[in-house]
PDB file of C-alpha atoms and ligand atoms in Angstrom:
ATOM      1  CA  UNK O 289      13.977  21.835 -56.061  1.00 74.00           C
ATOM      2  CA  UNK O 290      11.086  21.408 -59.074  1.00 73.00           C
ATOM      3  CA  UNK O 291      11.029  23.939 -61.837  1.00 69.00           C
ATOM      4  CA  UNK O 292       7.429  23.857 -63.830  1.00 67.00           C
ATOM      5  CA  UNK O 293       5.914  26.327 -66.220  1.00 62.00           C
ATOM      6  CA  UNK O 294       2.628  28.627 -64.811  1.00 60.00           C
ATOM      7  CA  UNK O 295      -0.574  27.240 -66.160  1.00 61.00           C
ATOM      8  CA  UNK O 296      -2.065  29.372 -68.804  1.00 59.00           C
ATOM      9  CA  UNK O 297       1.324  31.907 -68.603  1.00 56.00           C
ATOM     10  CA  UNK O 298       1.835  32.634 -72.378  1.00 63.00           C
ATOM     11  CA  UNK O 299       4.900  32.895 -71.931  1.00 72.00           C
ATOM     12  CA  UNK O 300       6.124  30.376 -69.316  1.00 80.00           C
ATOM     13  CA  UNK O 301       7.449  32.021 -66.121  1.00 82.00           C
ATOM     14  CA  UNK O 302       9.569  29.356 -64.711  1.00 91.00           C
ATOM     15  CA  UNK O 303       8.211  28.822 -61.307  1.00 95.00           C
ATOM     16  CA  UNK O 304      10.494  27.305 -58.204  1.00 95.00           C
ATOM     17  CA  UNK O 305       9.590  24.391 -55.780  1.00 97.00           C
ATOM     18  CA  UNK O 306      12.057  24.209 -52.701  1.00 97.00           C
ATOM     19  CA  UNK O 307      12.306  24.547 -49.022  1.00 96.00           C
ATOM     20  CA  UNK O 308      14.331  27.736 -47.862  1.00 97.00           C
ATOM     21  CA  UNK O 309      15.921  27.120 -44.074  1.00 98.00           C
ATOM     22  CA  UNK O 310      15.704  30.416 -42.726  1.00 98.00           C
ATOM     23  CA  UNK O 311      16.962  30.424 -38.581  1.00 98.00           C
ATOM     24  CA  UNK O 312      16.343  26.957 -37.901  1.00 97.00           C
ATOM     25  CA  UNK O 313      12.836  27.074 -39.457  1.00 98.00           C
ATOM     26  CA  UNK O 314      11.993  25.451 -42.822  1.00 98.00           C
ATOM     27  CA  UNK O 315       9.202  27.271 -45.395  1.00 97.00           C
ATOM     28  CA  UNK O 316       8.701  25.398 -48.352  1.00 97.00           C
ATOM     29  CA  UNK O 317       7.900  27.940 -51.160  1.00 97.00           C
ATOM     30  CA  UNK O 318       6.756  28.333 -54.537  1.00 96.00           C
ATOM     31  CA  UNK O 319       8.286  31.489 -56.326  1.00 95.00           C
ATOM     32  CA  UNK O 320       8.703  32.724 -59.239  1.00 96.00           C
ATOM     33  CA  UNK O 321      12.463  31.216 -60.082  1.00 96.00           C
ATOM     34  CA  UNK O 322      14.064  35.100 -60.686  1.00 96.00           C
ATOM     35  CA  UNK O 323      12.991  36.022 -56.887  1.00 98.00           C
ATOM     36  CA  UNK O 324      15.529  36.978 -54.577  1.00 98.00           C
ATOM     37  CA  UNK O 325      16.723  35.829 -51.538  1.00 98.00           C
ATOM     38  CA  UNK O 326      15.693  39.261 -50.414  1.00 98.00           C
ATOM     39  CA  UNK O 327      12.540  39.673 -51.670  1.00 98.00           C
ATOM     40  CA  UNK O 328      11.666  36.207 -50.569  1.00 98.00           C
ATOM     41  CA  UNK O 329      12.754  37.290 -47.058  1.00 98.00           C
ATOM     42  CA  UNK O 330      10.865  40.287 -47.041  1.00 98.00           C
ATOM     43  CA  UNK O 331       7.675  39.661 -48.984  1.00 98.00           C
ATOM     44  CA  UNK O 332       6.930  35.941 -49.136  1.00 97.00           C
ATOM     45  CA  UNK O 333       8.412  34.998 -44.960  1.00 98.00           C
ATOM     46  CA  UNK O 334       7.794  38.115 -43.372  1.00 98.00           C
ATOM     47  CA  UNK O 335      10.960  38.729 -42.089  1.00 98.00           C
ATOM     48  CA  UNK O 336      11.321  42.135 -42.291  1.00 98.00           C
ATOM     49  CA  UNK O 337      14.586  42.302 -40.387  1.00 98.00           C
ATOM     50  CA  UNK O 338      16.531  42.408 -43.439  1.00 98.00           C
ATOM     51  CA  UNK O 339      16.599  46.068 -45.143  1.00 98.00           C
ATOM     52  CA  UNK O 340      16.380  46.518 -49.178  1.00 98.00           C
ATOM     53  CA  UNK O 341      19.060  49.460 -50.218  1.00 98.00           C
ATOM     54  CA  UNK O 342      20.206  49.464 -52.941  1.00 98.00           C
ATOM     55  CA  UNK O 343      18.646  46.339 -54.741  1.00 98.00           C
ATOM     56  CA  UNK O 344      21.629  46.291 -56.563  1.00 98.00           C
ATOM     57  CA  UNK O 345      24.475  44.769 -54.838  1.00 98.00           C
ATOM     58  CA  UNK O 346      26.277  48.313 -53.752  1.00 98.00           C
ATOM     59  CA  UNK O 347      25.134  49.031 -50.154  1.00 98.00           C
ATOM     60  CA  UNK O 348      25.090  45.907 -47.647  1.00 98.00           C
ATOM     61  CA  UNK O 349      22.073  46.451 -45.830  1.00 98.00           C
ATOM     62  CA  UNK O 350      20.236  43.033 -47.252  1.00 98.00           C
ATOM     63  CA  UNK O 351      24.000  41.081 -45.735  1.00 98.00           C
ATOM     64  CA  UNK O 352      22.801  37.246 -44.632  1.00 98.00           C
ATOM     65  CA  UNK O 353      24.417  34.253 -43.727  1.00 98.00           C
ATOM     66  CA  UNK O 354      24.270  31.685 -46.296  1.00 98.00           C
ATOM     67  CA  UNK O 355      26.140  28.440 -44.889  1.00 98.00           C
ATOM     68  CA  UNK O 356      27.660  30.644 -42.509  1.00 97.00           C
ATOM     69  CA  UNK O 357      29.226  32.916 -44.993  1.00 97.00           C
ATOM     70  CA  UNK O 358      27.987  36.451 -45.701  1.00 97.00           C
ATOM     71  CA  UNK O 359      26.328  37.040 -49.003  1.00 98.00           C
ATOM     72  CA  UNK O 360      23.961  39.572 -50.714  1.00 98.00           C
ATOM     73  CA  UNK O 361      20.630  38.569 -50.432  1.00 98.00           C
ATOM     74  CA  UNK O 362      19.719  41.287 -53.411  1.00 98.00           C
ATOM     75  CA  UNK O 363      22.091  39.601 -55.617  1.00 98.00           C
ATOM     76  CA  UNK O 364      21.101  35.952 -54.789  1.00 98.00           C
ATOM     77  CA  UNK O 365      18.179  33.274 -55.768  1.00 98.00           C
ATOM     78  CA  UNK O 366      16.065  32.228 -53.335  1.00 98.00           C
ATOM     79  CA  UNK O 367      16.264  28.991 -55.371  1.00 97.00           C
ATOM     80  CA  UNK O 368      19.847  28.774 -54.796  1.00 96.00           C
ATOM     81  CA  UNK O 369      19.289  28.710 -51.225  1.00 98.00           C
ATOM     82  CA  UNK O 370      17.294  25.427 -51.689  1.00 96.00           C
ATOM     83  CA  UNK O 371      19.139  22.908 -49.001  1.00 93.00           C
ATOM     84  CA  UNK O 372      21.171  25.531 -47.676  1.00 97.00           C
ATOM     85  CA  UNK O 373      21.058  27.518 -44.509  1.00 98.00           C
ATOM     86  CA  UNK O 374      20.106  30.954 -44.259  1.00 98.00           C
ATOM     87  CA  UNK O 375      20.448  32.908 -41.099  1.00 98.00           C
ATOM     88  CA  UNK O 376      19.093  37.019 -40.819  1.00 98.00           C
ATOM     89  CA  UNK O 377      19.759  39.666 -38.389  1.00 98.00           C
ATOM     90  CA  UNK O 378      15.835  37.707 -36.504  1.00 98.00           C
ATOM     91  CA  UNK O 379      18.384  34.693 -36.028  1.00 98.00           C
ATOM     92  CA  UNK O 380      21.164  36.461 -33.916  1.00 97.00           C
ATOM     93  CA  UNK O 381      20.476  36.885 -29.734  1.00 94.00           C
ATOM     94  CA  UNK O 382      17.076  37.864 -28.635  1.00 93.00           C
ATOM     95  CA  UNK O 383      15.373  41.123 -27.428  1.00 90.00           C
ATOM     96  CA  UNK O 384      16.113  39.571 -23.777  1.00 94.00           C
ATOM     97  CA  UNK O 385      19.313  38.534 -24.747  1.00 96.00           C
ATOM     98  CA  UNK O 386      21.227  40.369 -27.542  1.00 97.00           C
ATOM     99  CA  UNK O 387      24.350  39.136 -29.362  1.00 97.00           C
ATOM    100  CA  UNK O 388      27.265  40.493 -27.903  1.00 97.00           C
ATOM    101  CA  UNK O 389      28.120  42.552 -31.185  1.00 98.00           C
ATOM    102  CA  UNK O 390      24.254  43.976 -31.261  1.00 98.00           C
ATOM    103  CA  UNK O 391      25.389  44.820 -27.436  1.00 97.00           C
ATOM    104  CA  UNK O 392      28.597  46.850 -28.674  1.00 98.00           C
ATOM    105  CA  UNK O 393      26.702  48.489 -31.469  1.00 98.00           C
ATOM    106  CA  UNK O 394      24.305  49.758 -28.491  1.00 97.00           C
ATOM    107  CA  UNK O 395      27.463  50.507 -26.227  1.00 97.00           C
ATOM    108  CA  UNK O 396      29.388  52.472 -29.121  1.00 98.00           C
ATOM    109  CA  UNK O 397      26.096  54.430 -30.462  1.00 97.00           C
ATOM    110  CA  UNK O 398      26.998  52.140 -33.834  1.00 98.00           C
ATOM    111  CA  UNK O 399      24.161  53.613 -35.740  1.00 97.00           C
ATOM    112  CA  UNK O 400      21.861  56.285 -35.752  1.00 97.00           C
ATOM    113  CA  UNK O 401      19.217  55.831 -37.994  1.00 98.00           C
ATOM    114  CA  UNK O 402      19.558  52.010 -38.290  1.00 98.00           C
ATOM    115  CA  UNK O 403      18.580  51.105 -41.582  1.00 98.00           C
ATOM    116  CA  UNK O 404      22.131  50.163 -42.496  1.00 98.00           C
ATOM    117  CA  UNK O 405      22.719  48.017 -38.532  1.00 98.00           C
ATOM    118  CA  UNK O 406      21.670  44.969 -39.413  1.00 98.00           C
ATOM    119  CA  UNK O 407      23.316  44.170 -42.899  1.00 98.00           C
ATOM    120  CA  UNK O 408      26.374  45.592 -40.289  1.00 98.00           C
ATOM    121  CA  UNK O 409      25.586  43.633 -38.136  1.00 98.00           C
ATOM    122  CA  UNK O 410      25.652  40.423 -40.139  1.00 98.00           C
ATOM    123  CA  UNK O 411      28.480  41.121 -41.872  1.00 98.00           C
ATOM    124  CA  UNK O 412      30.379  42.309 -38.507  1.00 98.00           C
ATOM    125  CA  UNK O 413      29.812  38.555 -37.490  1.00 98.00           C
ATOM    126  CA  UNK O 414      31.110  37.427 -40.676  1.00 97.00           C
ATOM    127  CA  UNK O 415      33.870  39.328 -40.215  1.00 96.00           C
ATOM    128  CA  UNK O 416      34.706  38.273 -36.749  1.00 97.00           C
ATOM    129  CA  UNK O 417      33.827  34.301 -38.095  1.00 96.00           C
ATOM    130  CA  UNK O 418      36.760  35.182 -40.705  1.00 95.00           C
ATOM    131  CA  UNK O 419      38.724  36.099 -37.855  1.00 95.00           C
ATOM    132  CA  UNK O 420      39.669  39.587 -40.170  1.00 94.00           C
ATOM    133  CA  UNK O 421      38.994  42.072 -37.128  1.00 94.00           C
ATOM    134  CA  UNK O 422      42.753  42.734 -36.482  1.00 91.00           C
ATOM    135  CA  UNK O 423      43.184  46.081 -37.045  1.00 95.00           C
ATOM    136  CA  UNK O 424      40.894  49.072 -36.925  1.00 96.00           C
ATOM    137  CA  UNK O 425      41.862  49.378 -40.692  1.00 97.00           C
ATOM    138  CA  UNK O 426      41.142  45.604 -41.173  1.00 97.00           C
ATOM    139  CA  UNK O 427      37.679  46.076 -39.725  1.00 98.00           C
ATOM    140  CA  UNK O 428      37.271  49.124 -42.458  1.00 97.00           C
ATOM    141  CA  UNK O 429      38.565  47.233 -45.587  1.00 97.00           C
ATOM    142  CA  UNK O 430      36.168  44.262 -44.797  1.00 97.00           C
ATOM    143  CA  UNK O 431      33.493  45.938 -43.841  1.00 98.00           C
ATOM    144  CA  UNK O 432      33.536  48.567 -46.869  1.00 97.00           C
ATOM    145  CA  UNK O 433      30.866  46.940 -48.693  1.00 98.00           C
ATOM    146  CA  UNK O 434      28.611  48.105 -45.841  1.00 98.00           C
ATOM    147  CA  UNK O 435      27.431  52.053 -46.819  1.00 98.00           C
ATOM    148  CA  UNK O 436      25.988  53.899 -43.476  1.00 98.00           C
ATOM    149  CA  UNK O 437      24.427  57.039 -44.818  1.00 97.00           C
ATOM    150  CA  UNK O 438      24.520  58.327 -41.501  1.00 98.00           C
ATOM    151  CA  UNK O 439      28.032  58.073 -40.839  1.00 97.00           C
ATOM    152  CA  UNK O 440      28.296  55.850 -37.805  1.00 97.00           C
ATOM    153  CA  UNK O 441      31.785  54.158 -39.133  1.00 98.00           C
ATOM    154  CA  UNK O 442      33.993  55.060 -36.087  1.00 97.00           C
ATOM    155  CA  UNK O 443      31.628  54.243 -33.598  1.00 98.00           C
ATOM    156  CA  UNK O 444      30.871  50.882 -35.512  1.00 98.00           C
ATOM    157  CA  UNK O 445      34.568  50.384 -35.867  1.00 98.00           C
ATOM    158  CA  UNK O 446      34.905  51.292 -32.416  1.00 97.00           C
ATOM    159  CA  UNK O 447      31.776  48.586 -31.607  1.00 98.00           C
ATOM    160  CA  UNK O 448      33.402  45.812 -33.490  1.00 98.00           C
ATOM    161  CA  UNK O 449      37.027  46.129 -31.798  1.00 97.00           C
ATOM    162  CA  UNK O 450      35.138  45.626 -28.419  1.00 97.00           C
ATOM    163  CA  UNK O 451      33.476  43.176 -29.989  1.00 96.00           C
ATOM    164  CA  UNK O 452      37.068  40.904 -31.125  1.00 96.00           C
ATOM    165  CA  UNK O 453      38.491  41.674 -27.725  1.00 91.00           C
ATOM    166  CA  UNK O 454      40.450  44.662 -28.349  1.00 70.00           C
ATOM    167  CA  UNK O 455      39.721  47.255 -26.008  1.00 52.00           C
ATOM    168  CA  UNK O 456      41.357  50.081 -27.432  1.00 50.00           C
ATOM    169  CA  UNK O 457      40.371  53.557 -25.495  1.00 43.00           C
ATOM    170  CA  UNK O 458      41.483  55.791 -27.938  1.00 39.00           C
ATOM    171  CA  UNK O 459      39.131  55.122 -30.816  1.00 36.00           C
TER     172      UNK O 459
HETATM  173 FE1  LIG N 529      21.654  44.526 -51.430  1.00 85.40          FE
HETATM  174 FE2  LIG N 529      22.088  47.145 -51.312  1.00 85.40          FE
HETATM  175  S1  LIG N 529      20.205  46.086 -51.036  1.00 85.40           S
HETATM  176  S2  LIG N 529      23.553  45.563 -51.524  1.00 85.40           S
HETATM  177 FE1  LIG N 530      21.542  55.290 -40.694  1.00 85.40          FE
HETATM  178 FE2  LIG N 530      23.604  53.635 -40.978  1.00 85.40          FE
HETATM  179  S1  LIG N 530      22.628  54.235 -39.130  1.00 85.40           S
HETATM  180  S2  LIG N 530      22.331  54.455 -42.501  1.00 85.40           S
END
């Protein structure tokens, strides 16, 4: 990554030089250094996928993979991604073929709305990665940093037990 100064800025904004991996696909980019990984997602690539809440680290619905761990891409650099990889909700199954957690969200009605599914989404996987879907209370502790405003939890609780194998008909 190359940091230079804008040409005629009086006051330099320090500008960013690196290539973000987003899905498999590289996009070099030049940025101002203090953009997000969000608003780089959004605004500079396009990929829309990724929903703005909060903007302030307190609702979940901008979760990502970074490296293969879940992060918030409102509270992260895009520069700090620089040699790193970044996956987003466009990067998991395909409209032919869905992930089988996007499947059990669809099964278990896991949102209504769905402004909130894909930061679930992502972090379900990250959750299931963790191997941290034991329990149906499990599944709530590590998922609280996701907010639905419509109150889907049970059914996304219910989506993400189907999802680790555990069949449970009572939820
Ligand atoms: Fe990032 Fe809410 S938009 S946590
Ligand atoms: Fe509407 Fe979660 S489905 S906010």
């Amino acid at each position: 990554m190359t940091m230079r100064a804008k040409p005629g800025a009086t006051r330099a904004v320090p500008q960013a030089e690196f290539t973000l991996r987003v899905n498999n696909t590289e996009y070099p980019l030049r940025v101002d250094a203090r953009v997000t990984l969000l608003d780089a997602l959004r605004d500079r690539l396009g990929l829309t996928g990724t929903k703005k809440g909060c903007d302030q680290g307190t609702c979940g619905a901008c979760t990502v993979h970074v490296d293969g761990k879940r992060v918030l891409s409102c509270l992260t650099l895009a520069a700090q991604c620089d040699g790193r990889d970044v996956t987003t909700i466009e990067g998991v199954g395909t409209a032919e073929q869905l992930h089988p957690v996007q499947e059990a969200f669809l099964r278990h009605d896991g949102f209504q709305c769905g402004y909130c599914t894909p930061g679930q989404i992502m972090s379900a996987l990250g959750l299931l990665s963790e191997d941290r879907a034991g329990t149906p209370e499990d599944i709530r502790e590590y998922m609280s940093g996701n907010i639905c405003r419509c109150g889907a939890y049970e059914n996304i609780v219910a989506a993400i037990r189907e999802a680790a194998g555990d069949h449970d008909e009572t939820l």
